[in-house]
Amino acid sequence: MVKWHNKIYTYYVSLPEGVNEAVMPCLDGYTIYIDDTLDEEQQKKAFVHAMSHIANNDFDKDDVQDIEAEAHEVMNHAESKENSIR
Amino acid sequence: MSAQEYGKIIARNLRRIASDAGKSQADIARDLKINKATVSSWMNGTRIPRMEKIDMLASYFNVTRAEIMEEHSSRKRTYYLDPETAQAAQDLFDNRNLHALLDAARGNSPENIRLATDLLTKLKGTNPDG
């Protein structure tokens, strides 16, 4: 659950190839690093992906394969829904 | 099998079953009149629900006890294609100083995940938010 007193710090940095974003807990919230070579649309998607991990309490879970499978399923579902509306 | 491993199997099953049913931890706590912290502890594997609670959950989700209690390895979801890449991502998540999750390509190499780990370690040391 995103708590309203949690702060979200976002930084744009050059990440390794094939890594769009990283998110991690910090002292008073979460830090998100987004690859600065992505275009604006891709950076938005990367940010949404990071926020979905926070909102989904993924930091309380234990299996990264399961966490990422679910996060990407949700993102793909949201994208296909958005495309069907357009 | 240790109690910890057993707790993780139940937690993984509960998360999958809840996700399939579109139920959040808050929904489960409210609908079954169970403390939120208790539901959270079941879902992250730190506590194992008693049998009466497993029956309650099975009835709530309309699944069998076995669906909750037994390992269903064939149903384990995967994202990263290369087991070594998956392990590198798991190591990053299990790293107590970082505990980070990535948005990385499924076919990414373990080297890139390790590079990201090194970079995050350096960045964490320099950012004021810690």
PDB file of C-alpha atoms in Angstrom:
ATOM      1  CA  MET A   1       0.000   0.000   0.000  1.00  0.00           C
ATOM      2  CA  VAL A   2       1.316   3.467  -0.866  1.00  0.00           C
ATOM      3  CA  LYS A   3       1.268   5.475   2.345  1.00  0.00           C
ATOM      4  CA  TRP A   4       0.659   9.149   1.837  1.00  0.00           C
ATOM      5  CA  HIS A   5       3.592  10.127   4.021  1.00  0.00           C
ATOM      6  CA  ASN A   6       5.947   8.092   1.813  1.00  0.00           C
ATOM      7  CA  LYS A   7       8.087  10.279  -0.397  1.00  0.00           C
ATOM      8  CA  ILE A   8       8.936   9.263  -3.941  1.00  0.00           C
ATOM      9  CA  TYR A   9      12.335  10.439  -5.188  1.00  0.00           C
ATOM     10  CA  THR A  10      12.853  10.121  -8.934  1.00  0.00           C
ATOM     11  CA  TYR A  11      16.245  10.369 -10.639  1.00  0.00           C
ATOM     12  CA  TYR A  12      17.134  10.088 -14.302  1.00  0.00           C
ATOM     13  CA  VAL A  13      20.409   8.236 -14.795  1.00  0.00           C
ATOM     14  CA  SER A  14      22.062   6.059 -17.404  1.00  0.00           C
ATOM     15  CA  LEU A  15      21.190   2.445 -16.546  1.00  0.00           C
ATOM     16  CA  PRO A  16      22.714  -0.697 -18.105  1.00  0.00           C
ATOM     17  CA  GLU A  17      21.336  -1.949 -21.410  1.00  0.00           C
ATOM     18  CA  GLY A  18      17.871  -3.459 -21.151  1.00  0.00           C
ATOM     19  CA  VAL A  19      17.218  -1.972 -17.703  1.00  0.00           C
ATOM     20  CA  ASN A  20      14.562   0.747 -17.874  1.00  0.00           C
ATOM     21  CA  GLU A  21      14.079   1.471 -14.215  1.00  0.00           C
ATOM     22  CA  ALA A  22      15.019   0.479 -10.676  1.00  0.00           C
ATOM     23  CA  VAL A  23      12.988   1.091  -7.517  1.00  0.00           C
ATOM     24  CA  MET A  24      14.071   0.616  -3.932  1.00  0.00           C
ATOM     25  CA  PRO A  25      12.956   1.625  -0.450  1.00  0.00           C
ATOM     26  CA  CYS A  26      14.799   4.564   1.165  1.00  0.00           C
ATOM     27  CA  LEU A  27      14.661   6.228   4.576  1.00  0.00           C
ATOM     28  CA  ASP A  28      11.300   7.970   4.139  1.00  0.00           C
ATOM     29  CA  GLY A  29       9.789   6.356   1.060  1.00  0.00           C
ATOM     30  CA  TYR A  30      11.083   5.027  -2.235  1.00  0.00           C
ATOM     31  CA  THR A  31      13.762   5.982  -4.730  1.00  0.00           C
ATOM     32  CA  ILE A  32      13.107   5.416  -8.424  1.00  0.00           C
ATOM     33  CA  TYR A  33      15.883   5.525 -11.023  1.00  0.00           C
ATOM     34  CA  ILE A  34      14.766   5.849 -14.621  1.00  0.00           C
ATOM     35  CA  ASP A  35      17.039   5.372 -17.621  1.00  0.00           C
ATOM     36  CA  ASP A  36      17.645   8.813 -19.105  1.00  0.00           C
ATOM     37  CA  THR A  37      18.109   7.418 -22.622  1.00  0.00           C
ATOM     38  CA  LEU A  38      14.441   6.342 -22.872  1.00  0.00           C
ATOM     39  CA  ASP A  39      11.975   8.541 -24.719  1.00  0.00           C
ATOM     40  CA  GLU A  40       9.242  10.311 -22.749  1.00  0.00           C
ATOM     41  CA  GLU A  41       6.616   7.607 -23.336  1.00  0.00           C
ATOM     42  CA  GLN A  42       8.985   4.830 -22.250  1.00  0.00           C
ATOM     43  CA  GLN A  43      10.001   6.834 -19.167  1.00  0.00           C
ATOM     44  CA  LYS A  44       6.328   7.190 -18.215  1.00  0.00           C
ATOM     45  CA  LYS A  45       5.840   3.426 -18.543  1.00  0.00           C
ATOM     46  CA  ALA A  46       8.960   2.792 -16.473  1.00  0.00           C
ATOM     47  CA  PHE A  47       7.647   5.130 -13.757  1.00  0.00           C
ATOM     48  CA  VAL A  48       4.246   3.383 -13.749  1.00  0.00           C
ATOM     49  CA  HIS A  49       6.008   0.023 -13.466  1.00  0.00           C
ATOM     50  CA  ALA A  50       7.951   1.264 -10.428  1.00  0.00           C
ATOM     51  CA  MET A  51       4.811   2.666  -8.806  1.00  0.00           C
ATOM     52  CA  SER A  52       2.964  -0.611  -9.394  1.00  0.00           C
ATOM     53  CA  HIS A  53       5.645  -2.413  -7.356  1.00  0.00           C
ATOM     54  CA  ILE A  54       5.097   0.061  -4.509  1.00  0.00           C
ATOM     55  CA  ALA A  55       1.295  -0.031  -4.692  1.00  0.00           C
ATOM     56  CA  ASN A  56       1.274  -3.832  -4.912  1.00  0.00           C
ATOM     57  CA  ASN A  57       3.358  -4.255  -1.738  1.00  0.00           C
ATOM     58  CA  ASP A  58       5.947  -6.124  -3.778  1.00  0.00           C
ATOM     59  CA  PHE A  59       8.700  -5.240  -1.315  1.00  0.00           C
ATOM     60  CA  ASP A  60       6.963  -7.472   1.259  1.00  0.00           C
ATOM     61  CA  LYS A  61       7.144 -10.471  -1.081  1.00  0.00           C
ATOM     62  CA  ASP A  62      10.010 -12.828  -1.725  1.00  0.00           C
ATOM     63  CA  ASP A  63      10.096 -14.295  -5.239  1.00  0.00           C
ATOM     64  CA  VAL A  64      11.324 -11.917  -7.965  1.00  0.00           C
ATOM     65  CA  GLN A  65      10.191 -14.180 -10.817  1.00  0.00           C
ATOM     66  CA  ASP A  66       6.670 -14.176  -9.390  1.00  0.00           C
ATOM     67  CA  ILE A  67       6.748 -10.433  -8.644  1.00  0.00           C
ATOM     68  CA  GLU A  68       7.895  -9.498 -12.152  1.00  0.00           C
ATOM     69  CA  ALA A  69       5.584 -11.980 -13.890  1.00  0.00           C
ATOM     70  CA  GLU A  70       2.641 -10.385 -12.106  1.00  0.00           C
ATOM     71  CA  ALA A  71       3.819  -6.791 -12.624  1.00  0.00           C
ATOM     72  CA  HIS A  72       4.309  -7.311 -16.348  1.00  0.00           C
ATOM     73  CA  GLU A  73       0.975  -9.163 -16.667  1.00  0.00           C
ATOM     74  CA  VAL A  74      -0.757  -6.179 -15.075  1.00  0.00           C
ATOM     75  CA  MET A  75       1.118  -3.716 -17.318  1.00  0.00           C
ATOM     76  CA  ASN A  76       0.332  -5.735 -20.454  1.00  0.00           C
ATOM     77  CA  HIS A  77      -3.304  -6.003 -19.428  1.00  0.00           C
ATOM     78  CA  ALA A  78      -3.492  -2.234 -18.847  1.00  0.00           C
ATOM     79  CA  GLU A  79      -1.820  -1.540 -22.192  1.00  0.00           C
ATOM     80  CA  SER A  80      -4.142  -3.866 -24.120  1.00  0.00           C
ATOM     81  CA  LYS A  81      -7.120  -2.256 -22.376  1.00  0.00           C
ATOM     82  CA  GLU A  82      -5.842   1.201 -23.284  1.00  0.00           C
ATOM     83  CA  ASN A  83      -5.286   0.157 -26.901  1.00  0.00           C
ATOM     84  CA  SER A  84      -8.811  -1.255 -27.151  1.00  0.00           C
ATOM     85  CA  ILE A  85     -10.228   2.102 -26.009  1.00  0.00           C
ATOM     86  CA  ARG A  86      -8.225   4.070 -28.606  1.00  0.00           C
TER      87      ARG A  86
ATOM     88  CA  MET B   1      10.860 -29.192   4.868  1.00  0.00           C
ATOM     89  CA  SER B   2      11.326 -26.367   7.349  1.00  0.00           C
ATOM     90  CA  ALA B   3       8.433 -24.280   8.680  1.00  0.00           C
ATOM     91  CA  GLN B   4       9.948 -21.291   6.868  1.00  0.00           C
ATOM     92  CA  GLU B   5       9.917 -23.105   3.503  1.00  0.00           C
ATOM     93  CA  TYR B   6       6.386 -24.332   4.145  1.00  0.00           C
ATOM     94  CA  GLY B   7       5.289 -20.788   5.000  1.00  0.00           C
ATOM     95  CA  LYS B   8       6.744 -19.537   1.731  1.00  0.00           C
ATOM     96  CA  ILE B   9       4.887 -22.186  -0.295  1.00  0.00           C
ATOM     97  CA  ILE B  10       1.583 -21.231   1.355  1.00  0.00           C
ATOM     98  CA  ALA B  11       2.367 -17.534   0.885  1.00  0.00           C
ATOM     99  CA  ARG B  12       3.155 -18.014  -2.817  1.00  0.00           C
ATOM    100  CA  ASN B  13      -0.055 -20.015  -3.321  1.00  0.00           C
ATOM    101  CA  LEU B  14      -2.148 -17.444  -1.459  1.00  0.00           C
ATOM    102  CA  ARG B  15      -0.712 -14.560  -3.489  1.00  0.00           C
ATOM    103  CA  ARG B  16      -1.403 -16.368  -6.751  1.00  0.00           C
ATOM    104  CA  ILE B  17      -4.930 -17.393  -5.698  1.00  0.00           C
ATOM    105  CA  ALA B  18      -5.707 -13.870  -4.443  1.00  0.00           C
ATOM    106  CA  SER B  19      -4.298 -12.319  -7.615  1.00  0.00           C
ATOM    107  CA  ASP B  20      -6.367 -14.670  -9.804  1.00  0.00           C
ATOM    108  CA  ALA B  21      -9.459 -13.724  -7.771  1.00  0.00           C
ATOM    109  CA  GLY B  22      -8.625  -9.999  -7.919  1.00  0.00           C
ATOM    110  CA  LYS B  23      -8.551  -9.752  -4.120  1.00  0.00           C
ATOM    111  CA  SER B  24      -6.156  -7.550  -2.181  1.00  0.00           C
ATOM    112  CA  GLN B  25      -4.917  -8.280   1.313  1.00  0.00           C
ATOM    113  CA  ALA B  26      -7.279  -5.569   2.569  1.00  0.00           C
ATOM    114  CA  ASP B  27     -10.234  -7.297   0.828  1.00  0.00           C
ATOM    115  CA  ILE B  28      -9.381 -10.621   2.471  1.00  0.00           C
ATOM    116  CA  ALA B  29      -8.946  -9.043   5.906  1.00  0.00           C
ATOM    117  CA  ARG B  30     -12.246  -7.184   5.626  1.00  0.00           C
ATOM    118  CA  ASP B  31     -14.293 -10.046   4.129  1.00  0.00           C
ATOM    119  CA  LEU B  32     -12.999 -12.702   6.543  1.00  0.00           C
ATOM    120  CA  LYS B  33     -12.806 -10.341   9.538  1.00  0.00           C
ATOM    121  CA  ILE B  34      -9.110 -11.080  10.071  1.00  0.00           C
ATOM    122  CA  ASN B  35      -6.492  -8.600  11.207  1.00  0.00           C
ATOM    123  CA  LYS B  36      -4.673  -7.019   8.234  1.00  0.00           C
ATOM    124  CA  ALA B  37      -1.272  -7.723   9.783  1.00  0.00           C
ATOM    125  CA  THR B  38      -2.184 -11.417  10.087  1.00  0.00           C
ATOM    126  CA  VAL B  39      -3.192 -11.612   6.426  1.00  0.00           C
ATOM    127  CA  SER B  40       0.015  -9.802   5.477  1.00  0.00           C
ATOM    128  CA  SER B  41       2.099 -12.277   7.497  1.00  0.00           C
ATOM    129  CA  TRP B  42       0.445 -15.206   5.687  1.00  0.00           C
ATOM    130  CA  MET B  43       1.007 -13.571   2.312  1.00  0.00           C
ATOM    131  CA  ASN B  44       4.683 -12.901   2.912  1.00  0.00           C
ATOM    132  CA  GLY B  45       5.321 -16.269   4.557  1.00  0.00           C
ATOM    133  CA  THR B  46       6.349 -15.098   8.005  1.00  0.00           C
ATOM    134  CA  ARG B  47       3.413 -16.937   9.626  1.00  0.00           C
ATOM    135  CA  ILE B  48       1.503 -20.072   8.644  1.00  0.00           C
ATOM    136  CA  PRO B  49      -2.298 -19.979   8.905  1.00  0.00           C
ATOM    137  CA  ARG B  50      -3.924 -22.553  11.222  1.00  0.00           C
ATOM    138  CA  MET B  51      -5.929 -25.314   9.548  1.00  0.00           C
ATOM    139  CA  GLU B  52      -9.273 -23.679  10.384  1.00  0.00           C
ATOM    140  CA  LYS B  53      -8.057 -20.497   8.664  1.00  0.00           C
ATOM    141  CA  ILE B  54      -6.844 -22.483   5.653  1.00  0.00           C
ATOM    142  CA  ASP B  55     -10.326 -23.990   5.389  1.00  0.00           C
ATOM    143  CA  MET B  56     -11.813 -20.511   5.687  1.00  0.00           C
ATOM    144  CA  LEU B  57      -9.529 -19.232   2.909  1.00  0.00           C
ATOM    145  CA  ALA B  58     -10.243 -22.276   0.723  1.00  0.00           C
ATOM    146  CA  SER B  59     -13.958 -21.685   1.083  1.00  0.00           C
ATOM    147  CA  TYR B  60     -13.560 -17.936   0.427  1.00  0.00           C
ATOM    148  CA  PHE B  61     -11.558 -18.479  -2.772  1.00  0.00           C
ATOM    149  CA  ASN B  62     -13.484 -21.623  -3.753  1.00  0.00           C
ATOM    150  CA  VAL B  63     -10.318 -23.710  -4.004  1.00  0.00           C
ATOM    151  CA  THR B  64      -9.195 -26.932  -2.305  1.00  0.00           C
ATOM    152  CA  ARG B  65      -6.960 -27.076   0.760  1.00  0.00           C
ATOM    153  CA  ALA B  66      -4.274 -28.592  -1.493  1.00  0.00           C
ATOM    154  CA  GLU B  67      -4.283 -25.505  -3.717  1.00  0.00           C
ATOM    155  CA  ILE B  68      -3.243 -23.491  -0.675  1.00  0.00           C
ATOM    156  CA  MET B  69      -1.003 -25.981   1.103  1.00  0.00           C
ATOM    157  CA  GLU B  70       0.892 -27.859  -1.590  1.00  0.00           C
ATOM    158  CA  GLU B  71       3.672 -26.734  -3.877  1.00  0.00           C
ATOM    159  CA  HIS B  72       2.492 -26.331  -7.453  1.00  0.00           C
ATOM    160  CA  SER B  73       5.814 -26.070  -9.214  1.00  0.00           C
ATOM    161  CA  SER B  74       4.266 -26.403 -12.676  1.00  0.00           C
ATOM    162  CA  ARG B  75       2.198 -23.296 -11.955  1.00  0.00           C
ATOM    163  CA  LYS B  76       5.135 -21.209 -10.800  1.00  0.00           C
ATOM    164  CA  ARG B  77       5.206 -18.062 -12.874  1.00  0.00           C
ATOM    165  CA  THR B  78       8.416 -16.877 -14.389  1.00  0.00           C
ATOM    166  CA  TYR B  79       9.497 -13.653 -16.015  1.00  0.00           C
ATOM    167  CA  TYR B  80      13.243 -13.784 -16.673  1.00  0.00           C
ATOM    168  CA  LEU B  81      14.097 -16.336 -19.340  1.00  0.00           C
ATOM    169  CA  ASP B  82      17.646 -17.063 -18.192  1.00  0.00           C
ATOM    170  CA  PRO B  83      17.828 -18.681 -14.710  1.00  0.00           C
ATOM    171  CA  GLU B  84      21.140 -16.897 -14.087  1.00  0.00           C
ATOM    172  CA  THR B  85      19.526 -13.526 -14.855  1.00  0.00           C
ATOM    173  CA  ALA B  86      16.635 -14.440 -12.532  1.00  0.00           C
ATOM    174  CA  GLN B  87      19.154 -15.311  -9.801  1.00  0.00           C
ATOM    175  CA  ALA B  88      21.001 -11.992 -10.296  1.00  0.00           C
ATOM    176  CA  ALA B  89      17.675 -10.125  -9.975  1.00  0.00           C
ATOM    177  CA  GLN B  90      16.797 -12.199  -6.889  1.00  0.00           C
ATOM    178  CA  ASP B  91      20.214 -11.433  -5.352  1.00  0.00           C
ATOM    179  CA  LEU B  92      19.582  -7.711  -5.923  1.00  0.00           C
ATOM    180  CA  PHE B  93      16.185  -7.979  -4.247  1.00  0.00           C
ATOM    181  CA  ASP B  94      17.590 -10.025  -1.337  1.00  0.00           C
ATOM    182  CA  ASN B  95      20.456  -7.539  -0.852  1.00  0.00           C
ATOM    183  CA  ARG B  96      19.500  -5.934   2.479  1.00  0.00           C
ATOM    184  CA  ASN B  97      21.117  -2.599   1.583  1.00  0.00           C
ATOM    185  CA  LEU B  98      19.367  -2.255  -1.772  1.00  0.00           C
ATOM    186  CA  HIS B  99      16.230  -4.481  -1.826  1.00  0.00           C
ATOM    187  CA  ALA B 100      15.622  -3.215  -5.371  1.00  0.00           C
ATOM    188  CA  LEU B 101      13.293  -4.283  -8.157  1.00  0.00           C
ATOM    189  CA  LEU B 102      14.023  -3.598 -11.821  1.00  0.00           C
ATOM    190  CA  ASP B 103      12.031  -3.005 -14.954  1.00  0.00           C
ATOM    191  CA  ALA B 104      14.342  -5.042 -17.153  1.00  0.00           C
ATOM    192  CA  ALA B 105      13.906  -6.953 -20.385  1.00  0.00           C
ATOM    193  CA  ARG B 106      12.953 -10.644 -19.997  1.00  0.00           C
ATOM    194  CA  GLY B 107      15.893 -11.727 -22.094  1.00  0.00           C
ATOM    195  CA  ASN B 108      18.409  -9.543 -20.302  1.00  0.00           C
ATOM    196  CA  SER B 109      21.827 -10.912 -19.383  1.00  0.00           C
ATOM    197  CA  PRO B 110      22.949 -11.571 -15.809  1.00  0.00           C
ATOM    198  CA  GLU B 111      25.880  -9.206 -16.439  1.00  0.00           C
ATOM    199  CA  ASN B 112      23.530  -6.256 -17.001  1.00  0.00           C
ATOM    200  CA  ILE B 113      21.641  -7.030 -13.790  1.00  0.00           C
ATOM    201  CA  ARG B 114      24.954  -7.174 -11.903  1.00  0.00           C
ATOM    202  CA  LEU B 115      26.029  -3.875 -13.499  1.00  0.00           C
ATOM    203  CA  ALA B 116      22.736  -2.368 -12.300  1.00  0.00           C
ATOM    204  CA  THR B 117      23.428  -3.746  -8.808  1.00  0.00           C
ATOM    205  CA  ASP B 118      26.881  -2.103  -8.758  1.00  0.00           C
ATOM    206  CA  LEU B 119      25.456   1.189 -10.014  1.00  0.00           C
ATOM    207  CA  LEU B 120      22.625   1.194  -7.441  1.00  0.00           C
ATOM    208  CA  THR B 121      25.138   0.519  -4.667  1.00  0.00           C
ATOM    209  CA  LYS B 122      27.129   3.598  -5.740  1.00  0.00           C
ATOM    210  CA  LEU B 123      24.013   5.753  -6.192  1.00  0.00           C
ATOM    211  CA  LYS B 124      22.617   4.787  -2.799  1.00  0.00           C
ATOM    212  CA  GLY B 125      25.823   6.015  -1.193  1.00  0.00           C
ATOM    213  CA  THR B 126      25.574   9.429  -2.842  1.00  0.00           C
ATOM    214  CA  ASN B 127      21.858  10.272  -2.742  1.00  0.00           C
ATOM    215  CA  PRO B 128      20.623  12.375   0.186  1.00  0.00           C
ATOM    216  CA  ASP B 129      17.429  10.283   0.526  1.00  0.00           C
ATOM    217  CA  GLY B 130      19.578   7.227   1.307  1.00  0.00           C
TER     218      GLY B 130
END
